[in-house]
Amino acid sequence: MATTKTNKAENARNAKARMMEKVRGLLAKAEDSAATQEESQTFYAKAYELMEKYALDAAIVRHKNEEKPEATKHLRFEVSGQGWHGKGRASLVYRVAEASGCQAVTVGNVMNGKNRWVHIVGTASTVTMLELLLPSLLLQAETMGHKAAKEYMKTVRDQFDTAANANIERRVFFRSYLAAFGRGVGEKIEGTRAQAAEKVGEVGALVLVTDAERVKARFDKLFPPATIGKGRADSFGAAGAMAGRRDGRTADTGQTRVNGGKKAVTAKN
């Protein structure tokens, strides 16, 4: 019996290692400057699909074997405030985390050049997945966002009487792009999760519901509702929001404005 359990554990580790190797390869392709916008998003979607399927399959096996469910995990994800674009970056991280089935809250998310944090609570496999995915997504969003901002400014620069005003427009576009990129990616992730739940049937759906309840319980313990407020809603520029969301899901939604409030910790840290 002990040998059987050891073999099963070893097989599981090997399967996970093979899956992670494939995921890293896909993310490397997504980050490649030679990849087109559509190719990058396809690689990201496939990487997420592989990780999501592995995590859900493992959870179903534990459920059928009447084993303990997967542990929850708390990630303190630091977000750069460089260029005073920290709020846009934090919005991207927050949106992708919640779309992945996690609970999230921002700390120190004000308009300045300082770093801030997004606290993410989810199942261990999902949080591990985000630790791998988020840096890659941020890199891609920044690269594509700078390119999109440059192209956008070519079309509107003559509308501004000073270089300072033109620079403000560029910064608003870029910050809006980052936040909306997260919305676009989040929508793709939600679609992938919904499809995965349909494929695995009632057992898989039950596992997802149970995981969501456990994640919420852990999150509420770490961040009691009384300490969390919605915070001031961020107003984003229409052009940057449209471009970012389009590039996040490779489809123009036609949205003209985004006003997205994020939960912010109001109690002292």
mmCIF file of C-alpha atoms in Angstrom:
data_model
loop_
_atom_site.group_PDB
_atom_site.id
_atom_site.type_symbol
_atom_site.label_atom_id
_atom_site.label_comp_id
_atom_site.label_asym_id
_atom_site.label_seq_id
_atom_site.Cartn_x
_atom_site.Cartn_y
_atom_site.Cartn_z
ATOM 1 C CA MET A 1 0.000 0.000 0.000
ATOM 2 C CA ALA A 2 2.802 2.394 0.918
ATOM 3 C CA THR A 3 4.548 1.647 -2.377
ATOM 4 C CA THR A 4 1.334 2.336 -4.304
ATOM 5 C CA LYS A 5 0.889 5.704 -2.593
ATOM 6 C CA THR A 6 4.519 6.584 -3.272
ATOM 7 C CA ASN A 7 4.147 5.713 -6.945
ATOM 8 C CA LYS A 8 0.969 7.785 -7.232
ATOM 9 C CA ALA A 9 2.665 10.760 -5.607
ATOM 10 C CA GLU A 10 5.677 10.423 -7.890
ATOM 11 C CA ASN A 11 3.460 10.179 -10.967
ATOM 12 C CA ALA A 12 1.554 13.272 -9.863
ATOM 13 C CA ARG A 13 4.781 15.244 -9.396
ATOM 14 C CA ASN A 14 6.043 14.178 -12.811
ATOM 15 C CA ALA A 15 2.751 15.119 -14.459
ATOM 16 C CA LYS A 16 2.843 18.540 -12.833
ATOM 17 C CA ALA A 17 6.462 19.077 -13.880
ATOM 18 C CA ARG A 18 5.610 18.249 -17.499
ATOM 19 C CA MET A 19 2.623 20.579 -17.425
ATOM 20 C CA MET A 20 4.659 23.450 -15.954
ATOM 21 C CA GLU A 21 7.366 22.963 -18.569
ATOM 22 C CA LYS A 22 4.750 23.316 -21.306
ATOM 23 C CA VAL A 23 3.308 26.407 -19.617
ATOM 24 C CA ARG A 24 6.684 28.121 -19.333
ATOM 25 C CA GLY A 25 7.289 27.414 -23.008
ATOM 26 C CA LEU A 26 3.947 28.965 -23.954
ATOM 27 C CA LEU A 27 4.576 32.047 -21.810
ATOM 28 C CA ALA A 28 8.000 32.502 -23.392
ATOM 29 C CA LYS A 29 6.344 32.439 -26.813
ATOM 30 C CA ALA A 30 3.723 34.943 -25.638
ATOM 31 C CA GLU A 31 6.433 37.348 -24.466
ATOM 32 C CA ASP A 32 8.417 37.050 -27.701
ATOM 33 C CA SER A 33 8.547 40.427 -29.445
ATOM 34 C CA ALA A 34 8.191 38.617 -32.771
ATOM 35 C CA ALA A 35 4.750 37.287 -31.814
ATOM 36 C CA THR A 36 1.705 39.119 -33.105
ATOM 37 C CA GLN A 37 -0.976 40.413 -30.761
ATOM 38 C CA GLU A 38 -3.274 37.511 -31.641
ATOM 39 C CA GLU A 39 -0.493 34.938 -31.248
ATOM 40 C CA SER A 40 0.465 36.268 -27.807
ATOM 41 C CA GLN A 41 -3.086 36.048 -26.510
ATOM 42 C CA THR A 42 -3.477 32.552 -27.949
ATOM 43 C CA PHE A 43 -0.354 31.413 -26.096
ATOM 44 C CA TYR A 44 -1.601 32.966 -22.833
ATOM 45 C CA ALA A 45 -5.016 31.349 -23.227
ATOM 46 C CA LYS A 46 -3.469 27.930 -23.848
ATOM 47 C CA ALA A 47 -1.118 28.277 -20.872
ATOM 48 C CA TYR A 48 -3.997 29.167 -18.582
ATOM 49 C CA GLU A 49 -6.134 26.358 -19.978
ATOM 50 C CA LEU A 50 -3.414 23.790 -19.232
ATOM 51 C CA MET A 51 -2.967 25.016 -15.653
ATOM 52 C CA GLU A 52 -6.700 25.273 -14.996
ATOM 53 C CA LYS A 53 -7.389 21.767 -16.323
ATOM 54 C CA TYR A 54 -4.584 20.281 -14.234
ATOM 55 C CA ALA A 55 -5.813 21.974 -11.055
ATOM 56 C CA LEU A 56 -9.449 21.007 -11.613
ATOM 57 C CA ASP A 57 -8.628 17.392 -12.492
ATOM 58 C CA ALA A 58 -6.511 17.078 -9.347
ATOM 59 C CA ALA A 59 -9.297 18.568 -7.215
ATOM 60 C CA ILE A 60 -11.844 16.125 -8.644
ATOM 61 C CA VAL A 61 -9.560 13.167 -7.884
ATOM 62 C CA ARG A 62 -9.183 14.332 -4.268
ATOM 63 C CA HIS A 63 -12.957 14.714 -3.991
ATOM 64 C CA LYS A 64 -13.671 11.232 -5.382
ATOM 65 C CA ASN A 65 -11.061 9.691 -3.074
ATOM 66 C CA GLU A 66 -12.607 11.549 -0.123
ATOM 67 C CA GLU A 67 -9.291 13.237 0.571
ATOM 68 C CA LYS A 68 -8.869 16.657 2.136
ATOM 69 C CA PRO A 69 -9.404 19.521 -0.319
ATOM 70 C CA GLU A 70 -6.461 21.547 -1.512
ATOM 71 C CA ALA A 71 -5.153 24.127 0.931
ATOM 72 C CA THR A 72 -5.746 27.824 0.368
ATOM 73 C CA LYS A 73 -2.850 30.212 -0.119
ATOM 74 C CA HIS A 74 -2.269 33.926 0.497
ATOM 75 C CA LEU A 75 -0.059 35.825 -1.938
ATOM 76 C CA ARG A 76 1.212 39.358 -1.298
ATOM 77 C CA PHE A 77 1.919 40.497 -4.861
ATOM 78 C CA GLU A 78 3.993 43.666 -5.162
ATOM 79 C CA VAL A 79 3.072 46.063 -7.966
ATOM 80 C CA SER A 80 5.456 48.704 -9.275
ATOM 81 C CA GLY A 81 4.423 52.351 -9.035
ATOM 82 C CA GLN A 82 6.975 53.410 -11.655
ATOM 83 C CA GLY A 83 5.815 56.306 -13.791
ATOM 84 C CA TRP A 84 2.836 56.811 -11.465
ATOM 85 C CA HIS A 85 1.069 53.975 -13.287
ATOM 86 C CA GLY A 86 0.750 51.729 -10.239
ATOM 87 C CA LYS A 87 -3.049 51.983 -10.094
ATOM 88 C CA GLY A 88 -3.375 50.713 -13.649
ATOM 89 C CA ARG A 89 -1.025 47.802 -12.951
ATOM 90 C CA ALA A 90 -2.805 46.959 -9.686
ATOM 91 C CA SER A 91 -6.148 46.981 -11.479
ATOM 92 C CA LEU A 92 -4.798 44.466 -14.007
ATOM 93 C CA VAL A 93 -3.541 42.135 -11.265
ATOM 94 C CA TYR A 94 -6.736 42.477 -9.230
ATOM 95 C CA ARG A 95 -9.014 41.737 -12.181
ATOM 96 C CA VAL A 96 -7.069 38.684 -13.360
ATOM 97 C CA ALA A 97 -6.909 37.296 -9.812
ATOM 98 C CA GLU A 98 -10.655 37.576 -9.251
ATOM 99 C CA ALA A 99 -11.421 36.121 -12.684
ATOM 100 C CA SER A 100 -9.292 33.119 -11.689
ATOM 101 C CA GLY A 101 -11.529 32.369 -8.724
ATOM 102 C CA CYS A 102 -9.482 34.177 -6.080
ATOM 103 C CA GLN A 103 -10.399 36.978 -3.680
ATOM 104 C CA ALA A 104 -8.223 40.078 -3.824
ATOM 105 C CA VAL A 105 -7.702 43.407 -2.104
ATOM 106 C CA THR A 106 -5.309 46.291 -2.772
ATOM 107 C CA VAL A 107 -3.102 48.006 -0.189
ATOM 108 C CA GLY A 108 -1.485 51.423 -0.640
ATOM 109 C CA ASN A 109 -3.136 51.865 -4.022
ATOM 110 C CA VAL A 110 -2.935 55.645 -4.370
ATOM 111 C CA MET A 111 -1.856 57.849 -7.246
ATOM 112 C CA ASN A 112 1.889 58.136 -6.666
ATOM 113 C CA GLY A 113 5.140 56.554 -7.785
ATOM 114 C CA LYS A 114 5.450 54.161 -4.854
ATOM 115 C CA ASN A 115 4.991 50.410 -5.035
ATOM 116 C CA ARG A 116 1.772 48.925 -3.703
ATOM 117 C CA TRP A 117 0.429 45.427 -3.032
ATOM 118 C CA VAL A 118 -2.417 43.247 -4.164
ATOM 119 C CA HIS A 119 -3.239 40.571 -1.601
ATOM 120 C CA ILE A 120 -4.593 37.466 -3.327
ATOM 121 C CA VAL A 121 -6.255 34.499 -1.618
ATOM 122 C CA GLY A 122 -7.110 31.342 -3.541
ATOM 123 C CA THR A 123 -6.487 27.633 -3.741
ATOM 124 C CA ALA A 124 -2.789 26.801 -3.627
ATOM 125 C CA SER A 125 -2.658 25.651 -7.244
ATOM 126 C CA THR A 126 -4.465 28.750 -8.526
ATOM 127 C CA VAL A 127 -2.238 31.136 -6.593
ATOM 128 C CA THR A 128 0.859 29.280 -7.806
ATOM 129 C CA MET A 129 -0.521 29.601 -11.315
ATOM 130 C CA LEU A 130 -0.959 33.363 -10.858
ATOM 131 C CA GLU A 131 2.577 33.713 -9.512
ATOM 132 C CA LEU A 132 3.750 32.398 -12.866
ATOM 133 C CA LEU A 133 1.183 34.131 -15.069
ATOM 134 C CA LEU A 134 0.943 37.656 -13.619
ATOM 135 C CA PRO A 135 4.549 38.807 -14.212
ATOM 136 C CA SER A 136 4.294 37.621 -17.805
ATOM 137 C CA LEU A 137 0.959 39.384 -18.317
ATOM 138 C CA LEU A 138 2.276 42.616 -16.826
ATOM 139 C CA LEU A 139 5.307 42.514 -19.099
ATOM 140 C CA GLN A 140 3.153 41.946 -22.161
ATOM 141 C CA ALA A 141 0.661 44.654 -21.158
ATOM 142 C CA GLU A 142 3.452 47.192 -20.637
ATOM 143 C CA THR A 143 5.092 46.375 -23.967
ATOM 144 C CA MET A 144 1.856 46.496 -25.930
ATOM 145 C CA GLY A 145 0.612 49.507 -23.969
ATOM 146 C CA HIS A 146 3.651 51.641 -24.784
ATOM 147 C CA LYS A 147 3.313 50.720 -28.443
ATOM 148 C CA ALA A 148 -0.412 51.503 -28.461
ATOM 149 C CA ALA A 149 0.156 54.833 -26.684
ATOM 150 C CA LYS A 150 2.775 55.840 -29.242
ATOM 151 C CA GLU A 151 0.437 55.055 -32.135
ATOM 152 C CA TYR A 152 -2.472 56.826 -30.439
ATOM 153 C CA MET A 153 -0.488 60.012 -29.811
ATOM 154 C CA LYS A 154 0.353 60.231 -33.500
ATOM 155 C CA THR A 155 -3.349 60.704 -34.183
ATOM 156 C CA VAL A 156 -4.108 63.297 -31.481
ATOM 157 C CA ARG A 157 -0.882 65.222 -30.830
ATOM 158 C CA ASP A 158 -2.013 68.214 -32.903
ATOM 159 C CA GLN A 159 -4.989 68.667 -30.577
ATOM 160 C CA PHE A 160 -2.765 69.826 -27.703
ATOM 161 C CA ASP A 161 -1.245 73.279 -27.436
ATOM 162 C CA THR A 162 1.654 72.262 -25.183
ATOM 163 C CA ALA A 163 3.935 69.266 -24.829
ATOM 164 C CA ALA A 164 2.892 69.020 -21.175
ATOM 165 C CA ASN A 165 -0.775 68.561 -22.058
ATOM 166 C CA ALA A 166 0.111 65.998 -24.714
ATOM 167 C CA ASN A 167 2.156 64.104 -22.119
ATOM 168 C CA ILE A 168 -0.806 64.059 -19.735
ATOM 169 C CA GLU A 169 -2.950 62.526 -22.474
ATOM 170 C CA ARG A 170 -0.306 59.889 -23.179
ATOM 171 C CA ARG A 171 -0.067 58.955 -19.501
ATOM 172 C CA VAL A 172 -3.849 58.713 -19.115
ATOM 173 C CA PHE A 173 -3.998 56.502 -22.202
ATOM 174 C CA PHE A 174 -1.284 54.174 -20.903
ATOM 175 C CA ARG A 175 -2.760 53.874 -17.399
ATOM 176 C CA SER A 176 -6.192 53.214 -18.894
ATOM 177 C CA TYR A 177 -4.718 50.634 -21.241
ATOM 178 C CA LEU A 178 -3.169 48.631 -18.387
ATOM 179 C CA ALA A 179 -6.399 48.485 -16.396
ATOM 180 C CA ALA A 180 -8.515 47.553 -19.410
ATOM 181 C CA PHE A 181 -5.988 44.924 -20.520
ATOM 182 C CA GLY A 182 -6.688 43.203 -17.210
ATOM 183 C CA ARG A 183 -10.422 43.374 -17.893
ATOM 184 C CA GLY A 184 -9.958 41.776 -21.292
ATOM 185 C CA VAL A 185 -7.748 38.977 -19.981
ATOM 186 C CA GLY A 186 -10.139 38.458 -17.073
ATOM 187 C CA GLU A 187 -13.045 37.949 -19.450
ATOM 188 C CA LYS A 188 -11.062 35.318 -21.362
ATOM 189 C CA ILE A 189 -10.185 33.531 -18.121
ATOM 190 C CA GLU A 190 -13.810 33.514 -16.961
ATOM 191 C CA GLY A 191 -14.802 31.975 -20.271
ATOM 192 C CA THR A 192 -12.138 29.282 -19.919
ATOM 193 C CA ARG A 193 -13.254 28.460 -16.369
ATOM 194 C CA ALA A 194 -16.894 28.233 -17.439
ATOM 195 C CA GLN A 195 -16.034 25.838 -20.265
ATOM 196 C CA ALA A 196 -13.907 23.706 -17.943
ATOM 197 C CA ALA A 197 -16.759 23.467 -15.427
ATOM 198 C CA GLU A 198 -19.171 22.333 -18.141
ATOM 199 C CA LYS A 199 -16.818 19.580 -19.304
ATOM 200 C CA VAL A 200 -16.366 18.017 -15.875
ATOM 201 C CA GLY A 201 -20.059 18.035 -14.985
ATOM 202 C CA GLU A 202 -21.683 18.139 -11.544
ATOM 203 C CA VAL A 203 -18.669 16.905 -9.599
ATOM 204 C CA GLY A 204 -16.429 19.580 -11.083
ATOM 205 C CA ALA A 205 -19.035 22.267 -10.470
ATOM 206 C CA LEU A 206 -19.348 21.139 -6.845
ATOM 207 C CA VAL A 207 -15.573 21.295 -6.422
ATOM 208 C CA LEU A 208 -15.487 24.860 -7.783
ATOM 209 C CA VAL A 209 -18.284 25.962 -5.441
ATOM 210 C CA THR A 210 -16.595 24.343 -2.444
ATOM 211 C CA ASP A 211 -13.274 25.953 -3.342
ATOM 212 C CA ALA A 212 -14.950 29.352 -3.644
ATOM 213 C CA GLU A 213 -16.483 28.982 -0.177
ATOM 214 C CA ARG A 214 -13.158 27.995 1.397
ATOM 215 C CA VAL A 215 -11.335 30.839 -0.346
ATOM 216 C CA LYS A 216 -13.901 33.374 0.853
ATOM 217 C CA ALA A 217 -13.676 32.083 4.420
ATOM 218 C CA ARG A 218 -9.873 32.440 4.412
ATOM 219 C CA PHE A 219 -10.075 35.876 2.808
ATOM 220 C CA ASP A 220 -12.676 37.135 5.303
ATOM 221 C CA LYS A 221 -10.490 35.922 8.162
ATOM 222 C CA LEU A 222 -7.453 37.788 6.829
ATOM 223 C CA PHE A 223 -9.406 40.858 5.731
ATOM 224 C CA PRO A 224 -12.613 41.246 7.781
ATOM 225 C CA PRO A 225 -15.374 43.009 5.819
ATOM 226 C CA ALA A 226 -15.339 45.906 8.291
ATOM 227 C CA THR A 227 -11.785 46.800 7.241
ATOM 228 C CA ILE A 228 -12.504 46.852 3.514
ATOM 229 C CA GLY A 229 -14.050 49.687 1.539
ATOM 230 C CA LYS A 230 -14.665 50.067 -2.152
ATOM 231 C CA GLY A 231 -12.425 53.108 -2.302
ATOM 232 C CA ARG A 232 -12.658 55.924 -4.815
ATOM 233 C CA ALA A 233 -13.542 54.777 -8.323
ATOM 234 C CA ASP A 234 -10.831 55.299 -10.901
ATOM 235 C CA SER A 235 -11.825 57.125 -14.057
ATOM 236 C CA PHE A 236 -10.016 55.938 -17.154
ATOM 237 C CA GLY A 237 -9.665 57.499 -20.585
ATOM 238 C CA ALA A 238 -11.879 56.068 -23.318
ATOM 239 C CA ALA A 239 -9.191 55.508 -25.952
ATOM 240 C CA GLY A 240 -6.770 53.697 -23.649
ATOM 241 C CA ALA A 241 -9.557 51.612 -22.125
ATOM 242 C CA MET A 242 -10.802 50.478 -25.513
ATOM 243 C CA ALA A 243 -7.319 49.615 -26.774
ATOM 244 C CA GLY A 244 -6.339 47.758 -23.611
ATOM 245 C CA ARG A 245 -9.488 45.697 -23.401
ATOM 246 C CA ARG A 246 -9.264 44.875 -27.101
ATOM 247 C CA ASP A 247 -5.676 43.712 -26.742
ATOM 248 C CA GLY A 248 -6.511 41.828 -23.550
ATOM 249 C CA ARG A 249 -9.088 39.675 -25.307
ATOM 250 C CA THR A 250 -8.194 40.376 -28.969
ATOM 251 C CA ALA A 251 -11.635 41.769 -29.700
ATOM 252 C CA ASP A 252 -12.807 45.399 -29.643
ATOM 253 C CA THR A 253 -15.719 45.615 -27.182
ATOM 254 C CA GLY A 254 -16.755 49.098 -28.285
ATOM 255 C CA GLN A 255 -16.652 50.288 -24.675
ATOM 256 C CA THR A 256 -16.262 54.052 -24.398
ATOM 257 C CA ARG A 257 -15.450 54.475 -20.731
ATOM 258 C CA VAL A 258 -14.386 52.387 -17.775
ATOM 259 C CA ASN A 259 -15.067 53.362 -14.154
ATOM 260 C CA GLY A 260 -13.714 50.535 -12.034
ATOM 261 C CA GLY A 261 -13.675 50.635 -8.237
ATOM 262 C CA LYS A 262 -11.390 48.163 -6.441
ATOM 263 C CA LYS A 263 -11.598 47.061 -2.849
ATOM 264 C CA ALA A 264 -8.998 48.885 -0.811
ATOM 265 C CA VAL A 265 -7.933 48.205 2.766
ATOM 266 C CA THR A 266 -9.060 51.097 4.934
ATOM 267 C CA ALA A 267 -7.819 49.825 8.282
ATOM 268 C CA LYS A 268 -4.241 50.386 9.381
ATOM 269 C CA ASN A 269 -1.764 47.814 8.073
#
